PDB file of C-alpha atoms in Angstrom:
ATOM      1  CA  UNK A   1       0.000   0.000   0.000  1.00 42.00           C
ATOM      2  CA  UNK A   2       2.953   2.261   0.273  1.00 42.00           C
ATOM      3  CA  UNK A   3       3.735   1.919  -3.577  1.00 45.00           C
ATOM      4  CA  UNK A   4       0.159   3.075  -3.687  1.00 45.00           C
ATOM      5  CA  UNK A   5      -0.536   6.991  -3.468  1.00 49.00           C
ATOM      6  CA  UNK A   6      -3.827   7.101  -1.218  1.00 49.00           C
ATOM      7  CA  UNK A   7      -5.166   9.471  -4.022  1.00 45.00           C
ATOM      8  CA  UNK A   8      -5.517   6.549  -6.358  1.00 43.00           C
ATOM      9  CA  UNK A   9      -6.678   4.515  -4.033  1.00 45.00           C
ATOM     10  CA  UNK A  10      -9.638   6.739  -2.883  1.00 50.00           C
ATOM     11  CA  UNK A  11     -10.371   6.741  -6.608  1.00 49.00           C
ATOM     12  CA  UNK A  12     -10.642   3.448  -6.598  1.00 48.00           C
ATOM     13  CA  UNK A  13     -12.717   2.795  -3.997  1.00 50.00           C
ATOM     14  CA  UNK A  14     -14.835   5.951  -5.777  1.00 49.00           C
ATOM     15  CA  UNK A  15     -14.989   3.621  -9.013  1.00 48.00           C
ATOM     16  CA  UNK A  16     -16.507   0.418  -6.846  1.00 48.00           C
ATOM     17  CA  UNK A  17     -18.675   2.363  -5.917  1.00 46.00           C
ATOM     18  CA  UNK A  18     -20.375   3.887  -8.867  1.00 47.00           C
ATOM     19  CA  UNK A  19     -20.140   0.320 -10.345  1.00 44.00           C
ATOM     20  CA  UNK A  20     -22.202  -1.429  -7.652  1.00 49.00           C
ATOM     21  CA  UNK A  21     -24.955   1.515  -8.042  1.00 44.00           C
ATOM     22  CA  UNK A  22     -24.922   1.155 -11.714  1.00 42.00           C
ATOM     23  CA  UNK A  23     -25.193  -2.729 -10.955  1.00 43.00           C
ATOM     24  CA  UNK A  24     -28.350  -2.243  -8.338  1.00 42.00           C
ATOM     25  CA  UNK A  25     -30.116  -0.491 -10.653  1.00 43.00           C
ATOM     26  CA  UNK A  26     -30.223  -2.476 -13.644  1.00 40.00           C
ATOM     27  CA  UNK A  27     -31.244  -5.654 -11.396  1.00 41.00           C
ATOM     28  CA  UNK A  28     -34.209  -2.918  -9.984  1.00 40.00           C
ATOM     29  CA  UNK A  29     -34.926  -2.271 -13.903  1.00 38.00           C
ATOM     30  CA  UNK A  30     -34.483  -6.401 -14.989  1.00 34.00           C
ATOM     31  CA  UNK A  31     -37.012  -6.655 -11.560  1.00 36.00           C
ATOM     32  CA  UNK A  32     -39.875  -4.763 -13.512  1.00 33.00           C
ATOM     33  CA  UNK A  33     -39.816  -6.921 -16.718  1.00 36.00           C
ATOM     34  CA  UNK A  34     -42.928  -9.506 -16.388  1.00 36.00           C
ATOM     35  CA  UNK A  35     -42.234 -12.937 -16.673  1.00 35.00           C
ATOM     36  CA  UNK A  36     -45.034 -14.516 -17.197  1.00 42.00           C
ATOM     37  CA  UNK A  37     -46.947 -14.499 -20.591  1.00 42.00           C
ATOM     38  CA  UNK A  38     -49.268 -11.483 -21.280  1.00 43.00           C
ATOM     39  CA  UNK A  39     -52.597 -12.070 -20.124  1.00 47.00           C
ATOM     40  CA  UNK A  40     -56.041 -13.602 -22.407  1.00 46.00           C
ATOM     41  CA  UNK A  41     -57.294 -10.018 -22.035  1.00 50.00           C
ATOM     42  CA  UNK A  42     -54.417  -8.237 -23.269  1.00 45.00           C
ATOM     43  CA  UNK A  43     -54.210 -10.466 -25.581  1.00 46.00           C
ATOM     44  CA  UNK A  44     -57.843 -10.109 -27.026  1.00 48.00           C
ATOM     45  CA  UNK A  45     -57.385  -6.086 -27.013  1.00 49.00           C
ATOM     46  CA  UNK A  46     -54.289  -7.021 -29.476  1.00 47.00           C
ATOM     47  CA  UNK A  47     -56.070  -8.834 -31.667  1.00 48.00           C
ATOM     48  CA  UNK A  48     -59.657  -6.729 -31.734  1.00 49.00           C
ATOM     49  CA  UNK A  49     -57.259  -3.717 -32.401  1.00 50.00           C
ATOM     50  CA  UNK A  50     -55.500  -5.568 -35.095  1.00 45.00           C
ATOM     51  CA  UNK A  51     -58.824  -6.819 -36.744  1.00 48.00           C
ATOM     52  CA  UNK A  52     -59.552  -3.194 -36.857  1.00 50.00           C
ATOM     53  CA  UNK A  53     -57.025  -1.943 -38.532  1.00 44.00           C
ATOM     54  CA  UNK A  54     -57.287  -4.161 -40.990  1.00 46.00           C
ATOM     55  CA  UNK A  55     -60.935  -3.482 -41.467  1.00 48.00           C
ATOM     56  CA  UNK A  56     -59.911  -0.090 -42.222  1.00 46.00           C
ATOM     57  CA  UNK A  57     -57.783  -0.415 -44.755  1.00 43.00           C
ATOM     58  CA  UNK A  58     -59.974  -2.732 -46.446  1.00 45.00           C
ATOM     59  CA  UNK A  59     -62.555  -0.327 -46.075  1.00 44.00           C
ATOM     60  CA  UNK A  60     -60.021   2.450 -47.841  1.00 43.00           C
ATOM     61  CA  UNK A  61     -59.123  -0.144 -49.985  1.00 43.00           C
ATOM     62  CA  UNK A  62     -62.267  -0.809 -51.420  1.00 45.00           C
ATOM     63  CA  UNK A  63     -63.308   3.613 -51.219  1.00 47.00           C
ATOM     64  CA  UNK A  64     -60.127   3.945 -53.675  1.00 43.00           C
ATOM     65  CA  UNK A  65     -61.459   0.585 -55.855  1.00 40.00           C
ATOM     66  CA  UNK A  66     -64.645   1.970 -56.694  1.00 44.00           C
ATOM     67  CA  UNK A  67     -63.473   5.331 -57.678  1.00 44.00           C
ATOM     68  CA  UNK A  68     -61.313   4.261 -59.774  1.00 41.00           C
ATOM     69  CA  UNK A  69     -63.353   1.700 -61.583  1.00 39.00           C
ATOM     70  CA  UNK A  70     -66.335   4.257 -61.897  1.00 43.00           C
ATOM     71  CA  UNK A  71     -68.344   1.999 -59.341  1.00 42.00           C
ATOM     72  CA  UNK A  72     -70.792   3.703 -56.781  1.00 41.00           C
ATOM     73  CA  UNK A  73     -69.206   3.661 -53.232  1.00 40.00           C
ATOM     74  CA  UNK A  74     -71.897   5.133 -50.544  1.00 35.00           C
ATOM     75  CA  UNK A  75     -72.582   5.329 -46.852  1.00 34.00           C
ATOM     76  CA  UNK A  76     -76.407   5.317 -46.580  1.00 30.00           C
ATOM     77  CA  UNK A  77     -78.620   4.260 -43.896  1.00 30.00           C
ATOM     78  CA  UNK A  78     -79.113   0.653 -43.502  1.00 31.00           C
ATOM     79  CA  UNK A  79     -75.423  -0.320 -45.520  1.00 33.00           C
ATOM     80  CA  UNK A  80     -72.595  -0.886 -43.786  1.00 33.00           C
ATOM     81  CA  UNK A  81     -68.859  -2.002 -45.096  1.00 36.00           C
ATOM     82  CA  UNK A  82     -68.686  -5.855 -44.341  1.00 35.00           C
ATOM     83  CA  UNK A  83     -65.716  -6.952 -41.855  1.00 37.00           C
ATOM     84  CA  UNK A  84     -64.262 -10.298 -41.425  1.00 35.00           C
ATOM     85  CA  UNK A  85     -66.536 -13.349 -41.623  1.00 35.00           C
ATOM     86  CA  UNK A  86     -67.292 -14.375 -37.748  1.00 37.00           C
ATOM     87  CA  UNK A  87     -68.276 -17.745 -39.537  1.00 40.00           C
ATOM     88  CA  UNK A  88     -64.844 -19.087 -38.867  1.00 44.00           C
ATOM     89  CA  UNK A  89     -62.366 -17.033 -36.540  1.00 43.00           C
ATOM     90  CA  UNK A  90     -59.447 -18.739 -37.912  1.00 48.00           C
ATOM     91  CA  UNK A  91     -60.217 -18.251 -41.813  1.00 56.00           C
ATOM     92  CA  UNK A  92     -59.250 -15.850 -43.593  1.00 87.00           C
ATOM     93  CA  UNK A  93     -62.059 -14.693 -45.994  1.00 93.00           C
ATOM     94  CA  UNK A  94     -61.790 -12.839 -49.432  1.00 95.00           C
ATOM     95  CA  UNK A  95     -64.675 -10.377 -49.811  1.00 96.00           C
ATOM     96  CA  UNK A  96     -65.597  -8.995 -53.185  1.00 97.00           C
ATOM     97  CA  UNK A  97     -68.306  -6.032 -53.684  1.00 97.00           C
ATOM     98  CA  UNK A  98     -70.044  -4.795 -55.937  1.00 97.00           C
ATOM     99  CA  UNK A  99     -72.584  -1.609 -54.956  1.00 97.00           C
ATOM    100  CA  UNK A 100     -74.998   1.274 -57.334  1.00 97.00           C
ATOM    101  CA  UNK A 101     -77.626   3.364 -57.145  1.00 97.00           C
ATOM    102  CA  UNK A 102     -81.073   1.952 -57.850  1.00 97.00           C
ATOM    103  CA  UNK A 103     -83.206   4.790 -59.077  1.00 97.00           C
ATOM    104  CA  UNK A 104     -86.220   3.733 -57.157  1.00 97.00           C
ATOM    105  CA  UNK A 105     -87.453   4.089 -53.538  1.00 97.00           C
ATOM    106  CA  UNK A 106     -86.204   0.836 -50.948  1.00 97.00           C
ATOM    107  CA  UNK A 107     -90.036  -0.530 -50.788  1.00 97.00           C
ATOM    108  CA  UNK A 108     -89.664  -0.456 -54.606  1.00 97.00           C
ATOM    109  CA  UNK A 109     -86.144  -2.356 -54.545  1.00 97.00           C
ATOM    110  CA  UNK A 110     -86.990  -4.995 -51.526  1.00 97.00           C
ATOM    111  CA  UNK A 111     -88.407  -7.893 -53.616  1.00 97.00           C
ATOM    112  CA  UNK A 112     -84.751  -8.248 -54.992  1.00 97.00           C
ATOM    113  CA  UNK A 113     -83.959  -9.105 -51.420  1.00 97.00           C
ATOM    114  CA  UNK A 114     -87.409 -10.445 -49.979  1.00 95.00           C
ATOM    115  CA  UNK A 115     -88.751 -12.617 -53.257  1.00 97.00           C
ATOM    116  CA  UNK A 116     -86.013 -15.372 -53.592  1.00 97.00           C
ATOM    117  CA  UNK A 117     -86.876 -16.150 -57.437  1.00 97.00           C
ATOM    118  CA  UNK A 118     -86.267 -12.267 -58.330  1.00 96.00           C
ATOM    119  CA  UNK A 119     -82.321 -12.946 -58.455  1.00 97.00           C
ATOM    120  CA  UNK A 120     -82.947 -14.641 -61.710  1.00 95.00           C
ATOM    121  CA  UNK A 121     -84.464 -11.273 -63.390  1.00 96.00           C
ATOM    122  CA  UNK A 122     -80.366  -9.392 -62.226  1.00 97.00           C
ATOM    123  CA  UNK A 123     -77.710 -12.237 -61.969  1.00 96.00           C
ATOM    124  CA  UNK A 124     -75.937 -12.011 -65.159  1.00 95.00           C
ATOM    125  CA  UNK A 125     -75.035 -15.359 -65.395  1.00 94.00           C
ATOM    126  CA  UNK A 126     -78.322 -17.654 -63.749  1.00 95.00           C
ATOM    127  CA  UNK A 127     -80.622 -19.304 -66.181  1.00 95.00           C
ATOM    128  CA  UNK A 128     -83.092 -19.967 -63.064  1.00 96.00           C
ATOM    129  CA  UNK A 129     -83.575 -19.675 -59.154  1.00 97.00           C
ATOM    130  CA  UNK A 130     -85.973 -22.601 -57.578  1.00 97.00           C
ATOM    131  CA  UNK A 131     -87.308 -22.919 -54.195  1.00 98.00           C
ATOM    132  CA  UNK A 132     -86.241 -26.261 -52.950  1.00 97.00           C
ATOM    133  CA  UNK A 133     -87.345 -25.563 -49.195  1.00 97.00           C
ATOM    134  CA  UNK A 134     -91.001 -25.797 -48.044  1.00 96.00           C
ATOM    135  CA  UNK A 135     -90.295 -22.335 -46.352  1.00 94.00           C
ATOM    136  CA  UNK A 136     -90.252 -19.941 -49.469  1.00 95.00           C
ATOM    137  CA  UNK A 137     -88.778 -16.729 -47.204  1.00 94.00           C
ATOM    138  CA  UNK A 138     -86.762 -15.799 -44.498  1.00 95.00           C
ATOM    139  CA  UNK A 139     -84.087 -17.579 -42.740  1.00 96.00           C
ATOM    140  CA  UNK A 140     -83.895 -20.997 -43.450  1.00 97.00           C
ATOM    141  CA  UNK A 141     -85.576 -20.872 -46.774  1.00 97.00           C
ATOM    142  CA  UNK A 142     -83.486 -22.537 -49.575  1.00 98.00           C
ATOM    143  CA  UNK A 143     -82.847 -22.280 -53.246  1.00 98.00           C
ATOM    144  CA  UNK A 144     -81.319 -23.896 -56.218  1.00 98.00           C
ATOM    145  CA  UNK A 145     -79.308 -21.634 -58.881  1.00 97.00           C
ATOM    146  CA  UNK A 146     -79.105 -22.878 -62.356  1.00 97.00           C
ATOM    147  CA  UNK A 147     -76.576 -21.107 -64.848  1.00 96.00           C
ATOM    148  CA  UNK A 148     -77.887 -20.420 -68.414  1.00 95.00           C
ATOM    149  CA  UNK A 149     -74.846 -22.366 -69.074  1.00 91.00           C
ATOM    150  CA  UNK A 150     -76.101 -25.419 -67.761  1.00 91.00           C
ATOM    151  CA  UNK A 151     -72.642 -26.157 -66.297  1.00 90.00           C
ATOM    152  CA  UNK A 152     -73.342 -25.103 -62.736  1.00 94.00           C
ATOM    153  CA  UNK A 153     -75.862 -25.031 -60.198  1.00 96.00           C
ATOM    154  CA  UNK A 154     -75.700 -24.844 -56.061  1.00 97.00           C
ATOM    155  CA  UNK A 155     -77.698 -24.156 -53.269  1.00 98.00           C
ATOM    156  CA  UNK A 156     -78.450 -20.957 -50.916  1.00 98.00           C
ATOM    157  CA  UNK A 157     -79.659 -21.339 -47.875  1.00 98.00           C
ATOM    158  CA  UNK A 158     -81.013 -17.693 -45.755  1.00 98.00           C
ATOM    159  CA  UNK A 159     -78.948 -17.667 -42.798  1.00 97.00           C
ATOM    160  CA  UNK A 160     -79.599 -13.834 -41.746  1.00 97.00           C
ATOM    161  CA  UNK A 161     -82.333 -10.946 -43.090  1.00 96.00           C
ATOM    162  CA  UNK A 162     -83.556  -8.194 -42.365  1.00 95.00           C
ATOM    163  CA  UNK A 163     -86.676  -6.837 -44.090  1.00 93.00           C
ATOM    164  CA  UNK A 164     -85.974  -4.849 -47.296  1.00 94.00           C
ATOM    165  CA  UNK A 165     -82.272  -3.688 -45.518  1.00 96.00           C
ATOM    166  CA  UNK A 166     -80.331  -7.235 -45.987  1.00 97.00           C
ATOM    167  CA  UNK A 167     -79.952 -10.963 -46.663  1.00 98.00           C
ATOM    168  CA  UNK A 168     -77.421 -13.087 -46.088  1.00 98.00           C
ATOM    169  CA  UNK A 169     -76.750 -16.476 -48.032  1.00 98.00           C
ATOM    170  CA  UNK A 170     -74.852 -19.886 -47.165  1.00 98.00           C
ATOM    171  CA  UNK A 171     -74.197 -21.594 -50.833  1.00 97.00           C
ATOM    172  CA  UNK A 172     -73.560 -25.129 -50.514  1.00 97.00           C
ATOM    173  CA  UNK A 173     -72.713 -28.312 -52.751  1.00 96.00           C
ATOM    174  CA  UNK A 174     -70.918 -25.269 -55.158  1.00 96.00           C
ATOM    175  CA  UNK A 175     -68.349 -26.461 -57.888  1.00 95.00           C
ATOM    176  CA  UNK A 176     -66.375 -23.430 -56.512  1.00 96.00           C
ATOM    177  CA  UNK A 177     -62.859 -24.277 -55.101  1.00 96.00           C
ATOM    178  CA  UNK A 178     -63.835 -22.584 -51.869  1.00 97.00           C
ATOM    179  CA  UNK A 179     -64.313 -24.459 -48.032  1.00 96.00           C
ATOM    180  CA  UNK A 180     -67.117 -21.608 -47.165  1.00 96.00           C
ATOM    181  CA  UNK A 181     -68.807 -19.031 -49.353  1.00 97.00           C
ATOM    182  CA  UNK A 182     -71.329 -16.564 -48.512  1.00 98.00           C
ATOM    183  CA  UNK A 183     -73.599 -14.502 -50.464  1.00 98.00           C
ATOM    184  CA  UNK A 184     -75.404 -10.839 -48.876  1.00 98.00           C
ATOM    185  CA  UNK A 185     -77.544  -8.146 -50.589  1.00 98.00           C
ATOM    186  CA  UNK A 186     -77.734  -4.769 -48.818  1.00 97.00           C
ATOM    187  CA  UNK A 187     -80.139  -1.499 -49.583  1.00 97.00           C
ATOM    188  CA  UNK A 188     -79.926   1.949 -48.212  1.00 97.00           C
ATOM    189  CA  UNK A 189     -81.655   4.645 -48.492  1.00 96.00           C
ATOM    190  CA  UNK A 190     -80.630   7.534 -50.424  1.00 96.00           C
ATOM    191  CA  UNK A 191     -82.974   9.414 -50.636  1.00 95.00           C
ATOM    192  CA  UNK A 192     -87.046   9.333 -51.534  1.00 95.00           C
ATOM    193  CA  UNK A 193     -86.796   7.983 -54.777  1.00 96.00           C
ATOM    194  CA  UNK A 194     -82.863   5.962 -54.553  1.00 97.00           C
ATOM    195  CA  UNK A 195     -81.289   3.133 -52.885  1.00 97.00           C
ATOM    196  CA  UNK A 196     -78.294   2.196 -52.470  1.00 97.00           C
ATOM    197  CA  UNK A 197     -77.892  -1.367 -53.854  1.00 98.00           C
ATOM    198  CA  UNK A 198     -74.897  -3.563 -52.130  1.00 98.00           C
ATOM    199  CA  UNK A 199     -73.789  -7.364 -53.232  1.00 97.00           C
ATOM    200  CA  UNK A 200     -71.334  -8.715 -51.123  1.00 97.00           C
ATOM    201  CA  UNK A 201     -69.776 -12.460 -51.615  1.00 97.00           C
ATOM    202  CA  UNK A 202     -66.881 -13.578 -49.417  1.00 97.00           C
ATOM    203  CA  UNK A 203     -65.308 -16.558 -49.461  1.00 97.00           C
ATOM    204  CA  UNK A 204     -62.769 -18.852 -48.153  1.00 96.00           C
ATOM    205  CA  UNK A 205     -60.097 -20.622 -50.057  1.00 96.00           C
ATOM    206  CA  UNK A 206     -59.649 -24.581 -50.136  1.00 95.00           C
ATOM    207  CA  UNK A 207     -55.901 -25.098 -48.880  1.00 94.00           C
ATOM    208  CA  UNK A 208     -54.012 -26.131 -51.718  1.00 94.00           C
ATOM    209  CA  UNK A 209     -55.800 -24.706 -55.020  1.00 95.00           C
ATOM    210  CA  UNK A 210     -53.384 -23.438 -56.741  1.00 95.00           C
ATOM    211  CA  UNK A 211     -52.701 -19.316 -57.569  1.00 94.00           C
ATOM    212  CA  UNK A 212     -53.950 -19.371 -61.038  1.00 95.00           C
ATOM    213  CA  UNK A 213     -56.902 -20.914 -60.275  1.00 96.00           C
ATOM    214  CA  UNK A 214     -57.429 -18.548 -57.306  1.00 95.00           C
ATOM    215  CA  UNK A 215     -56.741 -15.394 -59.303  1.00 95.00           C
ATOM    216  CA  UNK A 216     -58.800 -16.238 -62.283  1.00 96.00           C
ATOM    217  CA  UNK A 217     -61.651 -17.049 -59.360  1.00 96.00           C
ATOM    218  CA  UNK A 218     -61.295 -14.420 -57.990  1.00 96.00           C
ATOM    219  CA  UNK A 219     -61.563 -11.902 -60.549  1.00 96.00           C
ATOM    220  CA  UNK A 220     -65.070 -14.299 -61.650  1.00 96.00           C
ATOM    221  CA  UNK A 221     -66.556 -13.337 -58.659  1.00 97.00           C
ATOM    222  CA  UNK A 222     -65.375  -9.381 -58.626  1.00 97.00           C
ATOM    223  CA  UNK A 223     -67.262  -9.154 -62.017  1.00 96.00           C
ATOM    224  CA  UNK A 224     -70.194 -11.317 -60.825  1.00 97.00           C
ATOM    225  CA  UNK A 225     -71.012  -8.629 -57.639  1.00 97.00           C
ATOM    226  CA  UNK A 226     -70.430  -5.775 -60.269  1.00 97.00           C
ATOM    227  CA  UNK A 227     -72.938  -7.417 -63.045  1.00 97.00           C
ATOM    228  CA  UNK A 228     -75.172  -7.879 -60.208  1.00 97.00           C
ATOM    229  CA  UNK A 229     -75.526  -4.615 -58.905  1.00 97.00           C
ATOM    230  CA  UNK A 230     -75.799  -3.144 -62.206  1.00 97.00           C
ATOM    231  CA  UNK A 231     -78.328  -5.709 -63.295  1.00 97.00           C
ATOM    232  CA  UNK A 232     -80.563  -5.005 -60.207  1.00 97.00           C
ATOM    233  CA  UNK A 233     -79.817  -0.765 -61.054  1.00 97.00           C
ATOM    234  CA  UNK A 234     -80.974  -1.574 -65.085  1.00 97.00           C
ATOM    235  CA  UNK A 235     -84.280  -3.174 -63.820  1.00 97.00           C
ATOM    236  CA  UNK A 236     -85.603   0.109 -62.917  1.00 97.00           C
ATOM    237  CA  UNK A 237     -84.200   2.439 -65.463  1.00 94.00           C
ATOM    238  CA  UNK A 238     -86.287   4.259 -67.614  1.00 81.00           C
ATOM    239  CA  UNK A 239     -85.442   4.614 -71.469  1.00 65.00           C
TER     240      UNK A 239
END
């Protein structure tokens, strides 16, 4: 200790010092980081958040779709922008929409919605619609859709409605390479004498079809919700 000056060695027991307060505190900031995994609640305010985002931007999406292909894109009374099927919580569903602007009053446009045979008079592609189901309306009711091409036909079963405002199919024992698929119409008052008119389809993808076949879908169905929501708009236009 005599080699030593005592200067240095104050300094040096200055130096421990700071080093075992720099030491305490980062076990007191280690001390405040949880453990254990983040809690089911948390969790579910994670997710709900995320789903919301998401609905946003499909919501923009869509906004910025219809302007630029010249389709109608309203917010009326009665239509609302469809989110995520609840159907399946897991699946990840494709929605395709197709919307105008029916010059006639919503009592006028309803039996698109409420008669189930009417679809036949707007679907650009259906040779006929048939009521298979001893109930011929509301939910539960079912029909059969034959193409004019005579190359496809399926069943649509009511699973949701709502007066003149919405109805929501289930299609079943499709050709469609698709594990769910669900059909809604929408109206919404505009004013007096127009409605908004609203086709939505969604759909999930069967695993393993491959990307051609799911593009060229895909854009089948994005022209089938536009030809129908023109078709319903040309049934009441006056020459």
């Amino acid at each position: 200790s005599r080699l030593i000056p005592n200067i240095y060695i104050q300094n040096l027991d200055t130096m421990k010092l700071s080093f075992s307060l720099v030491l305490l505190s980062a076990r007191s900031a280690f001390a405040f980081v949880p453990s254990a995994a983040p809690s089911t609640a948390f969790l579910a305010k994670q997710q709900s958040a995320l789903l919301a985002s998401r609905n946003s931007q499909k919501i923009a999406s869509r906004s910025k779709w219809a302007k630029l292909k010249g389709v109608s894109d309203y917010e009326s009374k009665g239509v609302t922008d469809c989110e995520d099927s609840t159907e399946d919580a897991d699946a990840d569903f494709i929605v395709a929409i197709g919307t105008s602007e029916v010059p006639a009053s919503q009592a006028d446009v309803a039996p698109l919605l409420t008669d189930l045979v009417k679809i036949q008079d707007y679907h650009p592609s259906l040779g006929t619609a048939t009521i298979v189901s001893e109930q011929t309306s509301g939910i539960g009711a079912k029909r059969r859709l034959d193409y004019a091409s005579g190359e496809t036909s399926f069943f649509e079963t009511v699973v949701e409605e709502n007066g003149a405002e919405m109805i929501r199919f289930e299609l079943t024992e499709h050709p469609f390479p698709c594990t769910k698929m669900f059909a809604q119409i929408e109206t919404g008052v505009i004013d007096e004498n127009n409605t908004g008119f609203k086709v939505n389809i969604e759909y999930q993808i069967a695993p393993g079809t491959p990307e051609p076949v799911v593009e060229r879908f895909g854009k089948g169905i994005q022209g089938l919700t536009i030809g129908m929501a023109a078709g319903a708009k040309q049934l009441f236009v006056k020459d």
